[in-house]
mmCIF file with all atom_site columns, C-alpha atoms in Angstrom:
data_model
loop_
_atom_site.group_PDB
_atom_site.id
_atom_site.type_symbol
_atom_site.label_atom_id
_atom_site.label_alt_id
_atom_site.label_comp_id
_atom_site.label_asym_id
_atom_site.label_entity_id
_atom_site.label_seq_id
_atom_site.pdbx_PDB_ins_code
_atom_site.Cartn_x
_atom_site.Cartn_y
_atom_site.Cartn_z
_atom_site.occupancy
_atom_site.B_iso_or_equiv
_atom_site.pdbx_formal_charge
_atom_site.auth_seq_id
_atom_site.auth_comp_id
_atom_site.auth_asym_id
_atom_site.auth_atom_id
_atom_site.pdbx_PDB_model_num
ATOM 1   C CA . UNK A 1 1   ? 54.778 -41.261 19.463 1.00 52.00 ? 1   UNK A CA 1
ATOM 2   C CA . UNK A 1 2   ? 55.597 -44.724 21.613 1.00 66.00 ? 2   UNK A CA 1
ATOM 3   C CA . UNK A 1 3   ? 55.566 -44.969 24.892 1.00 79.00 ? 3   UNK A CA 1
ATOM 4   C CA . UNK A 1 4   ? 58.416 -47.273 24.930 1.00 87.00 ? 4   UNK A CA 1
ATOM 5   C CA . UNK A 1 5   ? 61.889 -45.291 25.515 1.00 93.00 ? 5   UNK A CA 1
ATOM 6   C CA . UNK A 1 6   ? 65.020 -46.598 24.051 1.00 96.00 ? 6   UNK A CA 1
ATOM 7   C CA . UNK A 1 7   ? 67.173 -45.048 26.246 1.00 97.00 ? 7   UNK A CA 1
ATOM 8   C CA . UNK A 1 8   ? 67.362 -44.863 30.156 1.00 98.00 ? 8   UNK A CA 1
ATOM 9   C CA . UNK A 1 9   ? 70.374 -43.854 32.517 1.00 98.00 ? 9   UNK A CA 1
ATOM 10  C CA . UNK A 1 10  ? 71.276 -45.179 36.123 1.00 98.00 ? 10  UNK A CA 1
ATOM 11  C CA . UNK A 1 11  ? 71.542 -43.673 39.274 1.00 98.00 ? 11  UNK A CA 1
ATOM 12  C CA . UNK A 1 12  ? 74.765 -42.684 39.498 1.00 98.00 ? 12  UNK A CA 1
ATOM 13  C CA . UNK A 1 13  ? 75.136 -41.761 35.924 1.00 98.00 ? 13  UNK A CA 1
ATOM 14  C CA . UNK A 1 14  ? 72.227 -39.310 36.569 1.00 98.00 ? 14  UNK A CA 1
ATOM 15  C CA . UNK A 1 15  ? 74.030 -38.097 39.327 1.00 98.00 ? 15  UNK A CA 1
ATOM 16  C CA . UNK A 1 16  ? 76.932 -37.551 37.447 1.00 98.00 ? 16  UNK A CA 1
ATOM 17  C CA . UNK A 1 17  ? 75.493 -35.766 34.344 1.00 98.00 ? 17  UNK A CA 1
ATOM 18  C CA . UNK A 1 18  ? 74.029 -33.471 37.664 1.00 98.00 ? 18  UNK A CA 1
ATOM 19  C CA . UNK A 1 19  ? 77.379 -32.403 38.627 1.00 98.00 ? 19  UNK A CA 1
ATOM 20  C CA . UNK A 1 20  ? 78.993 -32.576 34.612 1.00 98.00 ? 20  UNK A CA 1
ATOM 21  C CA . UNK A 1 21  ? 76.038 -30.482 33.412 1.00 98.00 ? 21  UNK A CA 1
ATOM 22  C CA . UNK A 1 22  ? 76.528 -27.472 36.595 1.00 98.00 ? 22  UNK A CA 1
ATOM 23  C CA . UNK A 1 23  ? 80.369 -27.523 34.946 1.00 97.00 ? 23  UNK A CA 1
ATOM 24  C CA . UNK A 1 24  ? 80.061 -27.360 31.240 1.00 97.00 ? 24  UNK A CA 1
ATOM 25  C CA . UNK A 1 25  ? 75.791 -26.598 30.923 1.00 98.00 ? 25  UNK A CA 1
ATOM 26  C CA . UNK A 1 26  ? 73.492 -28.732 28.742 1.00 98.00 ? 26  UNK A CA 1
ATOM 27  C CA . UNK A 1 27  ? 74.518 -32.449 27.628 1.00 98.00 ? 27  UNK A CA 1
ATOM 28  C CA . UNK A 1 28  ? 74.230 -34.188 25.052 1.00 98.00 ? 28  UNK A CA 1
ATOM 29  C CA . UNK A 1 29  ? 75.342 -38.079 24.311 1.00 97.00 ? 29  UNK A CA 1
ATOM 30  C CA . UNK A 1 30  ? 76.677 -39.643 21.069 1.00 95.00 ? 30  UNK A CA 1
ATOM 31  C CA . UNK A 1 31  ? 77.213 -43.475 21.133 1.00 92.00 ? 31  UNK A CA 1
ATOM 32  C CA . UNK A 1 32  ? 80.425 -44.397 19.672 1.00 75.00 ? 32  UNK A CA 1
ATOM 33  C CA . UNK A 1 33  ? 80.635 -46.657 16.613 1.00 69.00 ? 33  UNK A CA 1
ATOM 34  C CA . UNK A 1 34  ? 83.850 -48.301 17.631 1.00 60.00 ? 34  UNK A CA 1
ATOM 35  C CA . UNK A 1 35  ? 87.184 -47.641 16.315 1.00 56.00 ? 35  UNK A CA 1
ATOM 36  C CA . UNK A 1 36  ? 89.379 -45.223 18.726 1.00 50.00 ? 36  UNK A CA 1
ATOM 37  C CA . UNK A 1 37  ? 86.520 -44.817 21.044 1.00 48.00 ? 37  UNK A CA 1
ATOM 38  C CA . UNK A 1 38  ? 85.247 -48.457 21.261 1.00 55.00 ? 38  UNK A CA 1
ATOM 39  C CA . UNK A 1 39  ? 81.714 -48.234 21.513 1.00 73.00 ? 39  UNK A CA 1
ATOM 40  C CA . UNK A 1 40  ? 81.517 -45.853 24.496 1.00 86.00 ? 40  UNK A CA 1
ATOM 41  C CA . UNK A 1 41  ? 78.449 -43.088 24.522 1.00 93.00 ? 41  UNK A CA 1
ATOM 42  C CA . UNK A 1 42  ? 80.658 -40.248 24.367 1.00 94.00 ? 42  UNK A CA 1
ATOM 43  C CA . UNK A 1 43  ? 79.097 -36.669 26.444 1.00 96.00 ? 43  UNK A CA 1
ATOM 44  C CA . UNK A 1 44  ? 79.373 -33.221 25.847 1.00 96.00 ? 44  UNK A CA 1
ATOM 45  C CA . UNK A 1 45  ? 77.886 -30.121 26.001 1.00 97.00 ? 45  UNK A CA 1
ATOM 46  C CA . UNK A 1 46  ? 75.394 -29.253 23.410 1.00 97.00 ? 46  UNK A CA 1
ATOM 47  C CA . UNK A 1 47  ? 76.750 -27.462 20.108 1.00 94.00 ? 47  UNK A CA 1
ATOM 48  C CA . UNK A 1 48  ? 80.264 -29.334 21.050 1.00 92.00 ? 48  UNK A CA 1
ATOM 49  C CA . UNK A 1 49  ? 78.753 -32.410 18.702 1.00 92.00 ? 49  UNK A CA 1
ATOM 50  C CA . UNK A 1 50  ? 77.101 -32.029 15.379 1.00 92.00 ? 50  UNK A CA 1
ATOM 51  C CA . UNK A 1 51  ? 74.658 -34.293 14.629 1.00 93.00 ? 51  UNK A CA 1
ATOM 52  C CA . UNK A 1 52  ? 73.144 -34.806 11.223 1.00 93.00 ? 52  UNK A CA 1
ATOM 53  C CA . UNK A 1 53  ? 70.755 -36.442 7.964  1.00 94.00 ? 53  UNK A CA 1
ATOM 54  C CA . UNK A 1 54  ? 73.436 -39.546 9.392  1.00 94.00 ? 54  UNK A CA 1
ATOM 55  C CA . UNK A 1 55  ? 72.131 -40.068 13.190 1.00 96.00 ? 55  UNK A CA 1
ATOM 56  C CA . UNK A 1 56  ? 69.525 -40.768 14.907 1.00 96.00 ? 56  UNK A CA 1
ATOM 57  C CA . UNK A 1 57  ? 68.063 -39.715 17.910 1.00 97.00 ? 57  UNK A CA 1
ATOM 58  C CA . UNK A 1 58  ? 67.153 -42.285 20.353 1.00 96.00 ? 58  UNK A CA 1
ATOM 59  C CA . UNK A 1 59  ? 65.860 -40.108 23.247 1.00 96.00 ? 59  UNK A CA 1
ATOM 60  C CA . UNK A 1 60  ? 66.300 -37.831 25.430 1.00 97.00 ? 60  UNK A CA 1
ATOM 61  C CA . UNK A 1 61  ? 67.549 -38.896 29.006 1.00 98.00 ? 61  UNK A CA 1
ATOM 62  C CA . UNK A 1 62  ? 65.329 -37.482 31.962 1.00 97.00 ? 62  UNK A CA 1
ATOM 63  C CA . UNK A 1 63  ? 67.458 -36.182 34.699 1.00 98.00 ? 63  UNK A CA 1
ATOM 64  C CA . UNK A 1 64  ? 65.895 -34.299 37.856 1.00 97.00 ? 64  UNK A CA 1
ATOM 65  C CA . UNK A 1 65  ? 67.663 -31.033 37.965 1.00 97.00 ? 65  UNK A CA 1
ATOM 66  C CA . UNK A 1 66  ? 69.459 -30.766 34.344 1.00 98.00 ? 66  UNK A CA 1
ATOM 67  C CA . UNK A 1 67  ? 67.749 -30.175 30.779 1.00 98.00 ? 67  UNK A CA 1
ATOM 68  C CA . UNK A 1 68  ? 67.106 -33.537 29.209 1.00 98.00 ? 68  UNK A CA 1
ATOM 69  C CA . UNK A 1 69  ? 70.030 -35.285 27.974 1.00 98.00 ? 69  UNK A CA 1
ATOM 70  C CA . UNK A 1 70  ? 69.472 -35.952 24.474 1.00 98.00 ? 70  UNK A CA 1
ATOM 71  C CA . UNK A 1 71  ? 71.005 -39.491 22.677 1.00 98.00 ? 71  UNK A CA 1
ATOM 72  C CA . UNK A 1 72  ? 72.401 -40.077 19.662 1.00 97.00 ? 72  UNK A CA 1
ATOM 73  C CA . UNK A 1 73  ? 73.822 -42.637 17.210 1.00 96.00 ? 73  UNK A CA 1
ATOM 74  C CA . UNK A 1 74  ? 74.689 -43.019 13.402 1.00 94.00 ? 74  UNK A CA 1
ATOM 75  C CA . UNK A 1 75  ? 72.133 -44.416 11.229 1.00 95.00 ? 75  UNK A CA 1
ATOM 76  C CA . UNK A 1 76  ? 74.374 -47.659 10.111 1.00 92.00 ? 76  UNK A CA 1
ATOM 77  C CA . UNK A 1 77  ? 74.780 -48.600 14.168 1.00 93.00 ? 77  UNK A CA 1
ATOM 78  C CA . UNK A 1 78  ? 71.553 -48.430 14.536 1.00 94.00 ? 78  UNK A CA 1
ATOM 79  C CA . UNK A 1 79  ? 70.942 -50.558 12.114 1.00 92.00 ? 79  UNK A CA 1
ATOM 80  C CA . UNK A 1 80  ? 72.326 -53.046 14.261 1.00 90.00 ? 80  UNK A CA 1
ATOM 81  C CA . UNK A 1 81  ? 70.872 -51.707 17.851 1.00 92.00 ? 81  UNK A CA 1
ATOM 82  C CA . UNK A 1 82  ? 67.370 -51.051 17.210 1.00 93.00 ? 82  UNK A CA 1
ATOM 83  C CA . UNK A 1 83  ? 65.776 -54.187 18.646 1.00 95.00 ? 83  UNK A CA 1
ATOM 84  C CA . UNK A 1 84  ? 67.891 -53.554 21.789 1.00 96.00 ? 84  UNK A CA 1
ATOM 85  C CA . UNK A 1 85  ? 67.309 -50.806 25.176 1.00 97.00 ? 85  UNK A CA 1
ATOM 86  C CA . UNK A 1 86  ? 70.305 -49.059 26.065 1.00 96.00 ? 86  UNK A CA 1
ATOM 87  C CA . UNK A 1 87  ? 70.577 -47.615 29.419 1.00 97.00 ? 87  UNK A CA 1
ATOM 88  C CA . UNK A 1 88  ? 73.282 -45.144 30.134 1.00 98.00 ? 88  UNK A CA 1
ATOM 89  C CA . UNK A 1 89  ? 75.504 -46.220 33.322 1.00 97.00 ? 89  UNK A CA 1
ATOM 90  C CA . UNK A 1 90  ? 78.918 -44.879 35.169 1.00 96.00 ? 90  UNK A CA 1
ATOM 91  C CA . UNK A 1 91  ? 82.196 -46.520 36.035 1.00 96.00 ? 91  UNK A CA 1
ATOM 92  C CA . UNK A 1 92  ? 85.269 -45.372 37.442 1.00 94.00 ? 92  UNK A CA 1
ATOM 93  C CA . UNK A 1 93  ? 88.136 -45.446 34.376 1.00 89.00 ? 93  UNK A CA 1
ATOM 94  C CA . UNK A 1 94  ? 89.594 -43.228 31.665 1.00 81.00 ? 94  UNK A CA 1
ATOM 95  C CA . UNK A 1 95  ? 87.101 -42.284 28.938 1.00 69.00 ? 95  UNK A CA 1
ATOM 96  C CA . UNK A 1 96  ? 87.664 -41.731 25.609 1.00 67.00 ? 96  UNK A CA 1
ATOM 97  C CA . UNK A 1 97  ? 88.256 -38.791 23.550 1.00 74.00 ? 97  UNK A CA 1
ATOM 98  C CA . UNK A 1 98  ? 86.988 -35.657 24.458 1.00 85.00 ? 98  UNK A CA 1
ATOM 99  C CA . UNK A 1 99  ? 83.983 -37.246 26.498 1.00 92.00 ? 99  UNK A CA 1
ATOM 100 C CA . UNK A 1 100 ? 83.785 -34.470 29.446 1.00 94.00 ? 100 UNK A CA 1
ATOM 101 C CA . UNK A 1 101 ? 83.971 -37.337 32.476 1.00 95.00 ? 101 UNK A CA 1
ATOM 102 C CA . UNK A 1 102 ? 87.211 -37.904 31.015 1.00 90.00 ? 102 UNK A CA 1
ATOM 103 C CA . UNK A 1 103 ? 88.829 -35.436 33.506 1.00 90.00 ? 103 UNK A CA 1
ATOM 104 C CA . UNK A 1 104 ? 87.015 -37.087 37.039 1.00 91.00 ? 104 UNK A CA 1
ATOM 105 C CA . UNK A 1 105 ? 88.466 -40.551 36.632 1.00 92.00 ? 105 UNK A CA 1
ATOM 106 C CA . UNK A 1 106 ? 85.004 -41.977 35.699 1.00 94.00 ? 106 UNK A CA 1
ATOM 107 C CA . UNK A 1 107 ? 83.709 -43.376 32.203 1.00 94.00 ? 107 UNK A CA 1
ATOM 108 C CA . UNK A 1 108 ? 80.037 -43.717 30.977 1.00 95.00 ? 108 UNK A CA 1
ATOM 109 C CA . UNK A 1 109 ? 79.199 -46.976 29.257 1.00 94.00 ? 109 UNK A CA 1
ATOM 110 C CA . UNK A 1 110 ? 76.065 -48.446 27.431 1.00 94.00 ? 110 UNK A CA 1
ATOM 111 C CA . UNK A 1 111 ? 74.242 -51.310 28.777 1.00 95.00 ? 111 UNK A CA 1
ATOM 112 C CA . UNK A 1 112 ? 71.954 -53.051 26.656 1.00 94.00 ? 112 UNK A CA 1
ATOM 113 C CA . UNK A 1 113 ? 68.890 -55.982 26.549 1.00 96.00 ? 113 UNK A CA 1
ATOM 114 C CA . UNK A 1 114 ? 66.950 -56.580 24.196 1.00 96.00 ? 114 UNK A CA 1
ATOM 115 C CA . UNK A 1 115 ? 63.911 -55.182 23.534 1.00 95.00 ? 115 UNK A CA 1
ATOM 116 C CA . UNK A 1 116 ? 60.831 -56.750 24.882 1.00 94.00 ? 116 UNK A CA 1
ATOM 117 C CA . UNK A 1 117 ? 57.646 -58.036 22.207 1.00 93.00 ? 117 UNK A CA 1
ATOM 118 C CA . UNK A 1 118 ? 55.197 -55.430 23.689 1.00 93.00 ? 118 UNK A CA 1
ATOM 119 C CA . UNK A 1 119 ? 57.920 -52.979 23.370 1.00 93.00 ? 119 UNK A CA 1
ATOM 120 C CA . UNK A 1 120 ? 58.736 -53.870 20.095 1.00 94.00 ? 120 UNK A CA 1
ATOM 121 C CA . UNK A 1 121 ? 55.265 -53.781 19.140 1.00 93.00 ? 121 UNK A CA 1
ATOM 122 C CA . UNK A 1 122 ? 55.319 -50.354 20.412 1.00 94.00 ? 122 UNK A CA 1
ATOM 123 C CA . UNK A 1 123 ? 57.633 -48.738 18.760 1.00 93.00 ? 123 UNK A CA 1
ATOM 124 C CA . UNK A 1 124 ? 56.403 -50.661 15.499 1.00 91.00 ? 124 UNK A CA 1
ATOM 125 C CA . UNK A 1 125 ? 59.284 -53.253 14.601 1.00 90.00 ? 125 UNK A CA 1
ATOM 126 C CA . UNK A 1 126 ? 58.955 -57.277 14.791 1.00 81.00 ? 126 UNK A CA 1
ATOM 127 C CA . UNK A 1 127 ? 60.852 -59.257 16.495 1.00 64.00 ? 127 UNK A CA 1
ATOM 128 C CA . UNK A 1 128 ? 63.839 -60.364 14.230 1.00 58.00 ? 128 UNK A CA 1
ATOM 129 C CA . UNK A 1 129 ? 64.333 -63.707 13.467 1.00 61.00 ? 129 UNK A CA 1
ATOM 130 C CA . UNK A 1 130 ? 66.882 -65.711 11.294 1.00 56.00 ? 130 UNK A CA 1
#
């Protein structure tokens, strides 16, 4: 298995999956396709979500104090986000749907970068070019 993880989360977001994950127990992220969500990564407890054949799992997010956070997203977005790193941050703002930070006035939100060439490497893709 690579070294290289896909996903990360910030500071505060760790902080706040800390104090979401003492309310509602284990976590689990889905990133939003778009549509009625925009492309928000969308928490909530685990067994809340059903994931399936048609997602994939990035990994799982490493938070002192809480079971890792696993993270999703369907197979057809990541068709389009697998040369990029996604770290998980926190805003204040309404989330979407039935996110559970929805109810403290605060929103999570993907932040990405591309994907460096040794990390590419790593997890065995090239670097695209057109």
């Amino acid at each position: 298995m690579p070294d290289t993880a896909r996903v990360a989360v910030t500071p505060a977001a760790g902080e706040l999956l800390r104090t979401l994950a003492a309310r509602h127990g284990p976590l689990m992220f889905h990133q939003s396709g778009g549509c009625c969500d925009g492309s928000s990564p969308m928490c909530y407890p685990v067994g809340m979500f059903r994931t399936g054949s048609g997602d994939v799992l990035l990994g799982a997010l490493q938070v002192d104090g809480i079971d890792p956070v696993e993270v999703y997203m369907s197979v057809s977005q990541f068709e389009y986000w697998k040369y990029t790193h996604l770290t998980i941050d926190v805003v204040d703002g309404r989330g979407g749907g039935f996110s559970v930070e929805t109810p403290d006035g605060k929103r999570f939100l993907t932040r990405s970068r591309m994907l460096t060439k040794v990390e590419l490497e790593d997890l065995g893709l090239t670097a695209h070019r057109r």
